[in-house]
Amino acid sequence: MRSGLLGLAVGLALADSSIVTLALPEILGRFDVGITTVAWVLTSFNLVLALVAVPAALLARRAPRRAFLVGALVFAAASLACGLAPSFELLVAARCIQAVGAAFVVVAALDLLTETTGGGARAARVWVTAGVLGAAFGPGAGGILTELFGWRSIFFVQVPLALLPLMTLLTLRGTAELRTREPTGRPHLSANAALLLLSGGLVAALFLLVLLLVSGWGMSPAAAGLVVTVLPLAAIAAGRAPSDWAGASIRIACGIVLVAGGLTALALLPRAGWGWTIAPQLLVGAGIGLALAALTERALAGRVEQIVHGGWTLAARHAGVVLGLLLLAPVLTSALEHSRDEAVRSGAAAVLDSRIPALDKLRVAQDVLDEVDTAEKRGELPDVSVALADRADDSDYRALITAMQDQLDRAVTDAFSIPFLLAAALALAALVPVAISRGEQL
C-alpha cells in the first residue's frame, strides 16, 4: 500500500504536465487569449519543473520525508490556487508554484520507494512506471473532468489526492533524515539527451492530438478524453513485454521508431475523424512503453544517490516537453492561419458551385465571412452551420453546409500535418544519443 500511495503521488504530480491539455480550449475562451499564449498553462509547469528538479533532488536527498511533506503541501495549495485563479496571469503563476511542489514530491518519492520496495532497481521501476502512466493518462482524465464539471475541477480534485499519500510518512520510521552527503557521480548524458528529444516529440501526441480532436474537429472534451486513452493503454501493454526479448538498446530504438512512425501517421491522416487516430496512437503508445521507461531506468542504473539522478532524468524529460511546446505551438498557429485562408477560398468556391439561388450566394458568402471573423476574435474555429442556421431546413443549404464543413475539417487537419512531422523528426533524433550510449559505461 505504501508503494502504491507513493506511486500515486508521482503519477499525480507528473500528470499535471499534460492534464490540462483538453481543458485548453475552455481556458482559452474563459480568459480570451490566443493559442500560443494559452500553451503557457502547460509550458510554465514543465519549464519550472525542469529547472527545479535537480536542485530539489540535491535538497531532498538529505531529508526525503521532509521534502516529500513540503512538496505535497505546496502542490496541494497551488492546485487550489489554480482552481480559484481569477485571471490568466494568476493561473500561470500558480502553475509555476505547483511545479515546484511537484518536483520535491517526485524526487523525494524515489528515495522513499527504495525503502518500501526493498531495492533501488525495483524502486526505480515503480517510480518510472508511475510517472509515465500519470503523464499519459493525464489528458484523458482532464478532459472528462472538464466536460463534467468544468476546467477548474481538474485542480480542485487534485487537492485531496495530493494530501492522501502523506499518510505514508507515518509508517516510514526507518528513513534516516539529515543524511551525510555522498559523491553522486555524473549523470548519464546520452540517456538524458535521448529522453529530452523523445519527450519533445511526444508533446505532439499529448498536446497537438487533443487540440485537433477538440478545437479542430469539435469533439467534446470527455469524448476526446476517451479517445486518447488508447495511447496509455498501448503503453501499458508494450511495457509488459518480456524484458529478455531484446537488448535494452534494441528495445529503446524500436520504441523511438514506433513513436516517430505514429506521429508521421498522424501527419498523414486521409481525412478528419477520430477513428483515423487510433492506429497512430497504438504505435506511439507502444513506443512509449518500450522506450521511455527503459531510457529512464538506463539513466538511473548503477548510479549512487539515485534521487539526484532521478532529478536529472526529470529535468531532461520536462525540458524536452518545453522544447516541443515552444517549437510546435508557433508552427501550429502559423499553419492554422494559412489553412483558414485556404478554407475561406475553398468555401467561397463551394458557395459559387452550390445549387442555392444565385441571388443568395453573395449574401451567404458574406454571412460565412462574418462567422469566420467572429470566431477568430473568440480564438475559435468557425462553425459554418451557425451562419446558415436559419436556412438549414432547405436540402440545398444543408448540402452546402456539409461541403463547407468538409472543407474546414480538411484545412484544419492539414494545418496539423507540419507540426506532427516536426515532432516525428524530434523524436527520431533521439536515436543519435541512443547510438552513442551503447558504448557508454553505465
Tab-separated table of C-alpha atoms in Angstrom:
chain	number	residue	atom	x	y	z
A	1	MET	CA	0.000	0.000	0.000
A	2	ARG	CA	2.848	2.383	0.819
A	3	SER	CA	4.400	1.871	-2.600
A	4	GLY	CA	1.002	2.399	-4.198
A	5	LEU	CA	0.445	5.699	-2.416
A	6	LEU	CA	3.914	6.911	-3.316
A	7	GLY	CA	3.284	5.866	-6.916
A	8	LEU	CA	0.003	7.816	-6.792
A	9	ALA	CA	1.908	10.907	-5.668
A	10	VAL	CA	4.402	10.590	-8.536
A	11	GLY	CA	1.687	9.902	-11.099
A	12	LEU	CA	-0.439	12.809	-9.892
A	13	ALA	CA	2.459	15.261	-9.896
A	14	LEU	CA	3.599	14.307	-13.393
A	15	ALA	CA	0.047	14.093	-14.748
A	16	ASP	CA	-0.021	17.862	-14.361
A	17	SER	CA	2.456	18.156	-17.198
A	18	SER	CA	-0.412	17.225	-19.524
A	19	ILE	CA	-3.675	17.050	-17.547
A	20	VAL	CA	-4.929	20.484	-18.628
A	21	THR	CA	-4.400	19.783	-22.340
A	22	LEU	CA	-8.049	19.025	-23.094
A	23	ALA	CA	-9.107	21.976	-20.959
A	24	LEU	CA	-7.065	24.448	-23.016
A	25	PRO	CA	-9.921	25.381	-25.398
A	26	GLU	CA	-12.180	26.194	-22.427
A	27	ILE	CA	-9.390	28.120	-20.677
A	28	LEU	CA	-8.711	29.937	-23.947
A	29	GLY	CA	-12.350	31.031	-24.144
A	30	ARG	CA	-12.545	31.928	-20.452
A	31	PHE	CA	-9.544	34.259	-20.449
A	32	ASP	CA	-9.691	35.431	-24.101
A	33	VAL	CA	-6.099	34.617	-25.053
A	34	GLY	CA	-4.532	33.090	-28.186
A	35	ILE	CA	-3.340	29.524	-28.819
A	36	THR	CA	0.322	30.424	-28.321
A	37	THR	CA	-0.474	32.228	-25.066
A	38	VAL	CA	-2.750	29.562	-23.592
A	39	ALA	CA	0.004	26.992	-24.170
A	40	TRP	CA	1.843	28.637	-21.260
A	41	VAL	CA	-0.544	26.850	-18.894
A	42	LEU	CA	1.425	23.755	-19.951
A	43	THR	CA	4.773	25.365	-20.707
A	44	SER	CA	5.112	27.171	-17.372
A	45	PHE	CA	4.609	23.980	-15.352
A	46	ASN	CA	7.063	21.951	-17.417
A	47	LEU	CA	9.652	24.740	-17.563
A	48	VAL	CA	9.719	25.261	-13.799
A	49	LEU	CA	9.748	21.509	-13.184
A	50	ALA	CA	12.755	21.144	-15.498
A	51	LEU	CA	14.616	23.983	-13.757
A	52	VAL	CA	13.815	22.928	-10.188
A	53	ALA	CA	14.187	19.126	-10.486
A	54	VAL	CA	17.938	18.873	-9.840
A	55	PRO	CA	18.114	21.491	-7.039
A	56	ALA	CA	15.098	19.809	-5.419
A	57	ALA	CA	16.851	16.433	-5.603
A	58	LEU	CA	20.025	17.830	-4.036
A	59	LEU	CA	17.989	19.222	-1.146
A	60	ALA	CA	15.717	16.201	-0.783
A	61	ARG	CA	18.489	13.613	-0.577
A	62	ARG	CA	19.357	14.738	2.954
A	63	ALA	CA	15.789	14.796	4.248
A	64	PRO	CA	13.462	12.940	1.839
A	65	ARG	CA	10.492	12.695	4.197
A	66	ARG	CA	10.596	16.397	4.931
A	67	ALA	CA	10.968	17.209	1.235
A	68	PHE	CA	8.019	14.965	0.370
A	69	LEU	CA	5.864	16.604	3.044
A	70	VAL	CA	6.696	20.152	1.983
A	71	GLY	CA	6.320	19.302	-1.694
A	72	ALA	CA	2.890	17.715	-1.216
A	73	LEU	CA	1.608	20.658	0.808
A	74	VAL	CA	2.911	23.192	-1.727
A	75	PHE	CA	1.437	21.178	-4.597
A	76	ALA	CA	-1.972	20.936	-2.895
A	77	ALA	CA	-2.055	24.652	-2.025
A	78	ALA	CA	-1.012	25.659	-5.538
A	79	SER	CA	-3.642	23.324	-7.038
A	80	LEU	CA	-6.296	25.106	-5.008
A	81	ALA	CA	-4.943	28.465	-6.186
A	82	CYS	CA	-5.109	27.271	-9.816
A	83	GLY	CA	-8.744	26.309	-9.391
A	84	LEU	CA	-9.608	29.702	-7.904
A	85	ALA	CA	-7.458	31.819	-10.260
A	86	PRO	CA	-9.463	34.863	-11.447
A	87	SER	CA	-7.051	35.757	-14.267
A	88	PHE	CA	-4.786	34.014	-16.738
A	89	GLU	CA	-1.669	35.569	-15.198
A	90	LEU	CA	-2.514	34.242	-11.736
A	91	LEU	CA	-3.290	30.814	-13.189
A	92	VAL	CA	0.162	30.644	-14.786
A	93	ALA	CA	1.813	31.874	-11.565
A	94	ALA	CA	0.024	29.193	-9.536
A	95	ARG	CA	1.072	26.578	-12.095
A	96	CYS	CA	4.704	27.601	-11.534
A	97	ILE	CA	4.358	27.105	-7.776
A	98	GLN	CA	2.570	23.814	-8.388
A	99	ALA	CA	5.588	22.653	-10.410
A	100	VAL	CA	7.943	23.428	-7.514
A	101	GLY	CA	5.870	21.234	-5.197
A	102	ALA	CA	5.698	18.519	-7.853
A	103	ALA	CA	9.499	18.479	-8.214
A	104	PHE	CA	10.018	17.855	-4.481
A	105	VAL	CA	7.300	15.196	-4.367
A	106	VAL	CA	8.652	13.243	-7.335
A	107	VAL	CA	12.344	13.215	-6.407
A	108	ALA	CA	11.699	12.504	-2.713
A	109	ALA	CA	9.318	9.675	-3.650
A	110	LEU	CA	12.152	7.902	-5.490
A	111	ASP	CA	14.175	7.730	-2.272
A	112	LEU	CA	11.184	6.695	-0.162
A	113	LEU	CA	10.285	3.973	-2.678
A	114	THR	CA	13.736	2.461	-2.195
A	115	GLU	CA	12.823	1.720	1.421
A	116	THR	CA	9.289	0.496	0.766
A	117	THR	CA	10.223	-1.801	-2.140
A	118	GLY	CA	13.485	-3.060	-0.666
A	119	GLY	CA	15.742	-2.262	-3.605
A	120	GLY	CA	16.967	0.522	-5.854
A	121	ALA	CA	16.182	-1.202	-9.181
A	122	ARG	CA	12.635	-2.094	-8.174
A	123	ALA	CA	12.058	1.384	-6.737
A	124	ALA	CA	13.225	2.934	-9.998
A	125	ARG	CA	10.841	0.710	-11.961
A	126	VAL	CA	7.837	1.703	-9.830
A	127	TRP	CA	8.864	5.373	-9.986
A	128	VAL	CA	9.291	5.340	-13.751
A	129	THR	CA	6.049	3.461	-14.402
A	130	ALA	CA	4.001	5.772	-12.191
A	131	GLY	CA	5.403	8.842	-13.909
A	132	VAL	CA	4.831	7.539	-17.432
A	133	LEU	CA	1.258	6.447	-16.688
A	134	GLY	CA	0.467	9.713	-14.926
A	135	ALA	CA	1.613	11.810	-17.881
A	136	ALA	CA	-0.112	9.524	-20.414
A	137	PHE	CA	-3.479	9.291	-18.615
A	138	GLY	CA	-3.439	12.989	-17.710
A	139	PRO	CA	-5.150	14.352	-20.854
A	140	GLY	CA	-7.976	11.818	-20.709
A	141	ALA	CA	-8.685	12.436	-17.028
A	142	GLY	CA	-8.541	16.181	-17.533
A	143	GLY	CA	-10.902	16.008	-20.496
A	144	ILE	CA	-13.538	14.022	-18.614
A	145	LEU	CA	-13.373	16.357	-15.607
A	146	THR	CA	-13.598	19.400	-17.878
A	147	GLU	CA	-16.670	18.038	-19.641
A	148	LEU	CA	-18.479	17.054	-16.427
A	149	PHE	CA	-17.527	19.836	-14.018
A	150	GLY	CA	-15.503	22.490	-15.867
A	151	TRP	CA	-11.755	23.044	-16.150
A	152	ARG	CA	-11.376	24.316	-12.570
A	153	SER	CA	-12.435	20.913	-11.226
A	154	ILE	CA	-9.144	19.477	-12.547
A	155	PHE	CA	-7.280	21.386	-9.860
A	156	PHE	CA	-9.840	21.025	-7.067
A	157	VAL	CA	-9.789	17.220	-7.389
A	158	GLN	CA	-6.013	17.234	-7.008
A	159	VAL	CA	-6.044	18.840	-3.550
A	160	PRO	CA	-7.235	15.789	-1.538
A	161	LEU	CA	-5.366	13.404	-3.846
A	162	ALA	CA	-2.114	15.281	-3.199
A	163	LEU	CA	-2.596	15.068	0.571
A	164	LEU	CA	-3.567	11.375	0.621
A	165	PRO	CA	-0.009	9.975	0.161
A	166	LEU	CA	1.190	11.894	3.233
A	167	MET	CA	-0.080	9.030	5.377
A	168	THR	CA	2.888	7.009	4.088
A	169	LEU	CA	5.201	9.236	6.139
A	170	LEU	CA	3.662	7.892	9.332
A	171	THR	CA	4.928	4.398	8.506
A	172	LEU	CA	8.389	5.310	7.230
A	173	ARG	CA	10.103	5.498	10.588
A	174	GLY	CA	13.294	3.909	9.366
A	175	THR	CA	14.141	6.518	6.795
A	176	ALA	CA	17.089	8.479	8.069
A	177	GLU	CA	16.886	12.220	7.857
A	178	LEU	CA	19.737	14.718	7.570
A	179	ARG	CA	21.931	12.186	5.801
A	180	THR	CA	25.584	12.773	5.057
A	181	ARG	CA	26.348	13.771	1.500
A	182	GLU	CA	27.991	11.273	-0.844
A	183	PRO	CA	29.525	11.788	-4.294
A	184	THR	CA	26.728	11.425	-6.810
A	185	GLY	CA	28.736	10.791	-9.978
A	186	ARG	CA	27.995	12.318	-13.334
A	187	PRO	CA	24.568	11.966	-14.942
A	188	HIS	CA	24.075	9.576	-17.866
A	189	LEU	CA	24.312	12.275	-20.543
A	190	SER	CA	23.329	10.265	-23.609
A	191	ALA	CA	20.275	8.654	-21.961
A	192	ASN	CA	19.092	12.020	-20.663
A	193	ALA	CA	19.640	13.622	-24.082
A	194	ALA	CA	17.532	10.888	-25.674
A	195	LEU	CA	14.838	11.449	-23.042
A	196	LEU	CA	14.818	15.164	-23.828
A	197	LEU	CA	14.392	14.661	-27.589
A	198	LEU	CA	11.833	11.857	-27.277
A	199	SER	CA	9.775	13.856	-24.756
A	200	GLY	CA	9.825	16.825	-27.111
A	201	GLY	CA	8.326	14.674	-29.847
A	202	LEU	CA	5.717	13.205	-27.516
A	203	VAL	CA	4.270	16.684	-26.958
A	204	ALA	CA	2.556	16.212	-30.309
A	205	ALA	CA	0.823	13.058	-29.113
A	206	LEU	CA	-0.366	14.689	-25.885
A	207	PHE	CA	-0.835	18.337	-26.915
A	208	LEU	CA	-1.473	18.554	-30.649
A	209	LEU	CA	-3.679	15.476	-30.897
A	210	VAL	CA	-6.164	16.606	-28.269
A	211	LEU	CA	-6.274	20.120	-29.741
A	212	LEU	CA	-7.054	18.570	-33.118
A	213	LEU	CA	-9.846	16.466	-31.624
A	214	VAL	CA	-11.475	19.237	-29.574
A	215	SER	CA	-10.686	22.545	-31.270
A	216	GLY	CA	-10.234	21.184	-34.779
A	217	TRP	CA	-12.927	18.541	-35.122
A	218	GLY	CA	-15.336	19.808	-32.476
A	219	MET	CA	-15.365	16.782	-30.163
A	220	SER	CA	-16.377	17.237	-26.549
A	221	PRO	CA	-13.508	17.081	-24.012
A	222	ALA	CA	-14.957	13.917	-22.442
A	223	ALA	CA	-15.234	12.128	-25.788
A	224	ALA	CA	-11.732	13.228	-26.766
A	225	GLY	CA	-10.502	12.080	-23.349
A	226	LEU	CA	-11.836	8.600	-24.038
A	227	VAL	CA	-10.249	8.556	-27.493
A	228	VAL	CA	-6.766	9.429	-26.216
A	229	THR	CA	-6.847	6.691	-23.550
A	230	VAL	CA	-5.799	4.392	-26.392
A	231	LEU	CA	-2.267	5.765	-26.073
A	232	PRO	CA	-1.619	4.934	-22.376
A	233	LEU	CA	-3.323	1.557	-22.720
A	234	ALA	CA	-0.970	0.710	-25.573
A	235	ALA	CA	1.955	1.928	-23.449
A	236	ILE	CA	0.916	-0.379	-20.596
A	237	ALA	CA	0.602	-3.361	-22.946
A	238	ALA	CA	4.007	-2.723	-24.548
A	239	GLY	CA	5.623	-2.135	-21.173
A	240	ARG	CA	4.589	-5.634	-20.071
A	241	ALA	CA	6.555	-7.263	-22.879
A	242	PRO	CA	9.258	-9.668	-21.592
A	243	SER	CA	12.463	-7.744	-20.969
A	244	ASP	CA	14.618	-10.529	-22.426
A	245	TRP	CA	13.186	-10.438	-25.961
A	246	ALA	CA	15.903	-7.988	-26.992
A	247	GLY	CA	18.708	-5.906	-25.529
A	248	ALA	CA	17.901	-2.596	-23.870
A	249	SER	CA	19.309	-0.561	-26.758
A	250	ILE	CA	17.225	-2.504	-29.287
A	251	ARG	CA	14.041	-2.031	-27.254
A	252	ILE	CA	14.721	1.684	-26.911
A	253	ALA	CA	15.493	2.092	-30.616
A	254	CYS	CA	12.343	0.178	-31.594
A	255	GLY	CA	10.288	2.355	-29.248
A	256	ILE	CA	11.667	5.566	-30.725
A	257	VAL	CA	10.962	4.379	-34.278
A	258	LEU	CA	7.391	3.435	-33.293
A	259	VAL	CA	6.804	6.873	-31.741
A	260	ALA	CA	8.170	8.626	-34.836
A	261	GLY	CA	6.109	6.364	-37.092
A	262	GLY	CA	2.913	7.047	-35.155
A	263	LEU	CA	3.485	10.812	-35.284
A	264	THR	CA	4.148	10.606	-39.024
A	265	ALA	CA	0.889	8.685	-39.452
A	266	LEU	CA	-0.943	11.479	-37.591
A	267	ALA	CA	0.599	13.950	-40.039
A	268	LEU	CA	-0.778	11.954	-42.992
A	269	LEU	CA	-4.377	11.399	-41.895
A	270	PRO	CA	-6.525	10.911	-45.023
A	271	ARG	CA	-9.500	12.797	-43.591
A	272	ALA	CA	-10.994	14.181	-40.373
A	273	GLY	CA	-12.365	11.682	-37.858
A	274	TRP	CA	-11.215	10.299	-34.526
A	275	GLY	CA	-11.182	6.740	-35.846
A	276	TRP	CA	-8.206	7.577	-38.051
A	277	THR	CA	-6.139	8.426	-34.952
A	278	ILE	CA	-6.447	5.005	-33.301
A	279	ALA	CA	-3.724	3.182	-35.235
A	280	PRO	CA	-1.204	6.062	-34.870
A	281	GLN	CA	-1.964	6.198	-31.140
A	282	LEU	CA	-1.285	2.478	-30.841
A	283	LEU	CA	2.121	2.992	-32.472
A	284	VAL	CA	3.013	5.963	-30.248
A	285	GLY	CA	1.775	4.198	-27.107
A	286	ALA	CA	3.741	1.051	-27.881
A	287	GLY	CA	6.806	3.205	-28.474
A	288	ILE	CA	6.367	4.928	-25.116
A	289	GLY	CA	6.039	1.582	-23.366
A	290	LEU	CA	9.253	0.310	-24.911
A	291	ALA	CA	11.442	3.417	-24.882
A	292	LEU	CA	10.534	5.950	-22.210
A	293	ALA	CA	10.699	3.697	-19.174
A	294	ALA	CA	13.800	1.886	-20.457
A	295	LEU	CA	15.626	5.164	-21.068
A	296	THR	CA	14.838	6.407	-17.572
A	297	GLU	CA	15.934	3.117	-15.999
A	298	ARG	CA	19.155	3.259	-18.015
A	299	ALA	CA	19.833	6.783	-16.752
A	300	LEU	CA	19.389	5.571	-13.149
A	301	ALA	CA	21.082	2.166	-13.378
A	302	GLY	CA	24.129	1.771	-11.165
A	303	ARG	CA	24.078	5.385	-10.035
A	304	VAL	CA	24.961	6.294	-6.456
A	305	GLU	CA	22.356	8.615	-4.888
A	306	GLN	CA	19.561	7.668	-7.285
A	307	ILE	CA	17.485	10.574	-6.019
A	308	VAL	CA	19.881	13.060	-7.647
A	309	HIS	CA	19.999	11.192	-10.928
A	310	GLY	CA	16.228	10.942	-10.791
A	311	GLY	CA	16.279	14.731	-10.690
A	312	TRP	CA	18.408	14.802	-13.834
A	313	THR	CA	16.042	12.489	-15.727
A	314	LEU	CA	13.061	14.532	-14.561
A	315	ALA	CA	14.756	17.724	-15.756
A	316	ALA	CA	15.596	16.164	-19.123
A	317	ARG	CA	12.067	14.894	-19.751
A	318	HIS	CA	10.360	18.151	-18.944
A	319	ALA	CA	12.947	20.276	-20.713
A	320	GLY	CA	12.013	18.187	-23.747
A	321	VAL	CA	8.333	18.962	-23.207
A	322	VAL	CA	9.146	22.688	-23.075
A	323	LEU	CA	11.252	22.390	-26.225
A	324	GLY	CA	8.393	20.674	-28.014
A	325	LEU	CA	5.823	23.245	-26.902
A	326	LEU	CA	7.997	26.205	-27.862
A	327	LEU	CA	8.735	24.705	-31.279
A	328	LEU	CA	5.301	23.361	-32.150
A	329	ALA	CA	2.861	25.989	-30.832
A	330	PRO	CA	4.077	28.824	-33.139
A	331	VAL	CA	4.249	26.439	-36.112
A	332	LEU	CA	0.669	25.337	-35.448
A	333	THR	CA	-0.560	28.916	-35.104
A	334	SER	CA	1.014	29.890	-38.425
A	335	ALA	CA	-0.311	26.773	-40.147
A	336	LEU	CA	-3.840	27.416	-38.848
A	337	GLU	CA	-3.789	30.973	-40.196
A	338	HIS	CA	-2.679	29.746	-43.614
A	339	SER	CA	-5.259	26.948	-43.609
A	340	ARG	CA	-8.000	29.360	-42.595
A	341	ASP	CA	-7.278	31.444	-45.686
A	342	GLU	CA	-7.323	28.284	-47.821
A	343	ALA	CA	-10.619	27.234	-46.230
A	344	VAL	CA	-12.162	30.654	-46.946
A	345	ARG	CA	-11.194	30.390	-50.629
A	346	SER	CA	-12.468	26.818	-50.838
A	347	GLY	CA	-15.668	27.838	-49.047
A	348	ALA	CA	-16.260	30.658	-51.491
A	349	ALA	CA	-15.862	28.203	-54.362
A	350	ALA	CA	-18.326	25.829	-52.678
A	351	VAL	CA	-20.892	28.635	-52.408
A	352	LEU	CA	-20.487	29.542	-56.085
A	353	ASP	CA	-20.802	25.895	-57.127
A	354	SER	CA	-23.803	25.208	-54.878
A	355	ARG	CA	-27.395	24.856	-56.039
A	356	ILE	CA	-28.765	27.635	-53.829
A	357	PRO	CA	-30.443	30.580	-55.587
A	358	ALA	CA	-27.948	32.755	-57.427
A	359	LEU	CA	-29.135	35.935	-55.676
A	360	ASP	CA	-28.457	34.350	-52.263
A	361	LYS	CA	-24.870	33.324	-52.985
A	362	LEU	CA	-23.305	36.717	-52.276
A	363	ARG	CA	-25.301	37.145	-49.040
A	364	VAL	CA	-24.404	33.612	-47.866
A	365	ALA	CA	-20.726	34.204	-48.604
A	366	GLN	CA	-20.813	37.397	-46.529
A	367	ASP	CA	-22.570	35.637	-43.642
A	368	VAL	CA	-19.917	32.933	-43.645
A	369	LEU	CA	-17.099	35.514	-43.696
A	370	ASP	CA	-18.721	37.292	-40.726
A	371	GLU	CA	-18.758	33.996	-38.808
A	372	VAL	CA	-15.090	33.447	-39.677
A	373	ASP	CA	-14.190	36.917	-38.339
A	374	THR	CA	-16.262	36.422	-35.175
A	375	ALA	CA	-14.718	33.034	-34.489
A	376	GLU	CA	-11.222	34.437	-34.999
A	377	LYS	CA	-11.858	37.107	-32.362
A	378	ARG	CA	-13.016	34.384	-29.947
A	379	GLY	CA	-9.887	32.351	-30.695
A	380	GLU	CA	-12.058	29.532	-32.088
A	381	LEU	CA	-12.591	27.813	-35.405
A	382	PRO	CA	-15.674	28.974	-37.334
A	383	ASP	CA	-18.896	26.968	-37.315
A	384	VAL	CA	-20.449	27.425	-40.754
A	385	SER	CA	-23.744	25.914	-39.631
A	386	VAL	CA	-24.241	28.959	-37.379
A	387	ALA	CA	-24.086	31.322	-40.355
A	388	LEU	CA	-26.730	29.292	-42.204
A	389	ALA	CA	-28.841	28.155	-39.243
A	390	ASP	CA	-31.996	29.927	-40.447
A	391	ARG	CA	-31.806	28.165	-43.824
A	392	ALA	CA	-30.759	24.678	-42.719
A	393	ASP	CA	-34.192	23.189	-43.498
A	394	ASP	CA	-33.569	23.508	-47.221
A	395	SER	CA	-31.762	20.497	-48.722
A	396	ASP	CA	-29.568	22.663	-50.947
A	397	TYR	CA	-28.390	24.686	-47.968
A	398	ARG	CA	-27.767	21.510	-45.949
A	399	ALA	CA	-25.612	20.185	-48.785
A	400	LEU	CA	-23.698	23.477	-48.824
A	401	ILE	CA	-23.154	23.336	-45.039
A	402	THR	CA	-21.813	19.797	-45.355
A	403	ALA	CA	-19.489	20.746	-48.207
A	404	MET	CA	-18.131	23.800	-46.380
A	405	GLN	CA	-17.662	21.875	-43.121
A	406	ASP	CA	-15.743	19.192	-45.018
A	407	GLN	CA	-13.502	21.896	-46.466
A	408	LEU	CA	-12.902	23.343	-42.998
A	409	ASP	CA	-12.144	19.929	-41.465
A	410	ARG	CA	-9.687	19.170	-44.270
A	411	ALA	CA	-7.977	22.541	-43.838
A	412	VAL	CA	-7.648	22.074	-40.064
A	413	THR	CA	-6.351	18.521	-40.452
A	414	ASP	CA	-3.774	19.707	-42.998
A	415	ALA	CA	-2.679	22.508	-40.634
A	416	PHE	CA	-1.636	19.929	-38.044
A	417	SER	CA	0.465	17.955	-40.534
A	418	ILE	CA	3.619	20.074	-40.372
A	419	PRO	CA	3.741	20.187	-36.528
A	420	PHE	CA	3.235	16.405	-36.391
A	421	LEU	CA	6.068	15.867	-38.881
A	422	LEU	CA	8.327	18.210	-36.908
A	423	ALA	CA	7.533	16.247	-33.737
A	424	ALA	CA	8.308	12.973	-35.515
A	425	ALA	CA	11.714	14.344	-36.552
A	426	LEU	CA	12.380	15.475	-32.989
A	427	ALA	CA	11.548	12.024	-31.612
A	428	LEU	CA	13.607	10.273	-34.278
A	429	ALA	CA	16.609	12.425	-33.376
A	430	ALA	CA	16.683	10.573	-30.033
A	431	LEU	CA	18.286	7.668	-31.901
A	432	VAL	CA	21.561	9.617	-32.084
A	433	PRO	CA	22.286	9.709	-28.328
A	434	VAL	CA	20.941	6.150	-28.021
A	435	ALA	CA	23.556	5.002	-30.538
A	436	ILE	CA	26.236	6.874	-28.608
A	437	SER	CA	25.097	5.353	-25.305
A	438	ARG	CA	25.629	1.773	-26.494
A	439	GLY	CA	29.309	2.153	-25.758
A	440	GLU	CA	28.894	4.292	-22.668
A	441	GLN	CA	29.778	2.769	-19.312
A	442	LEU	CA	26.737	2.537	-17.057
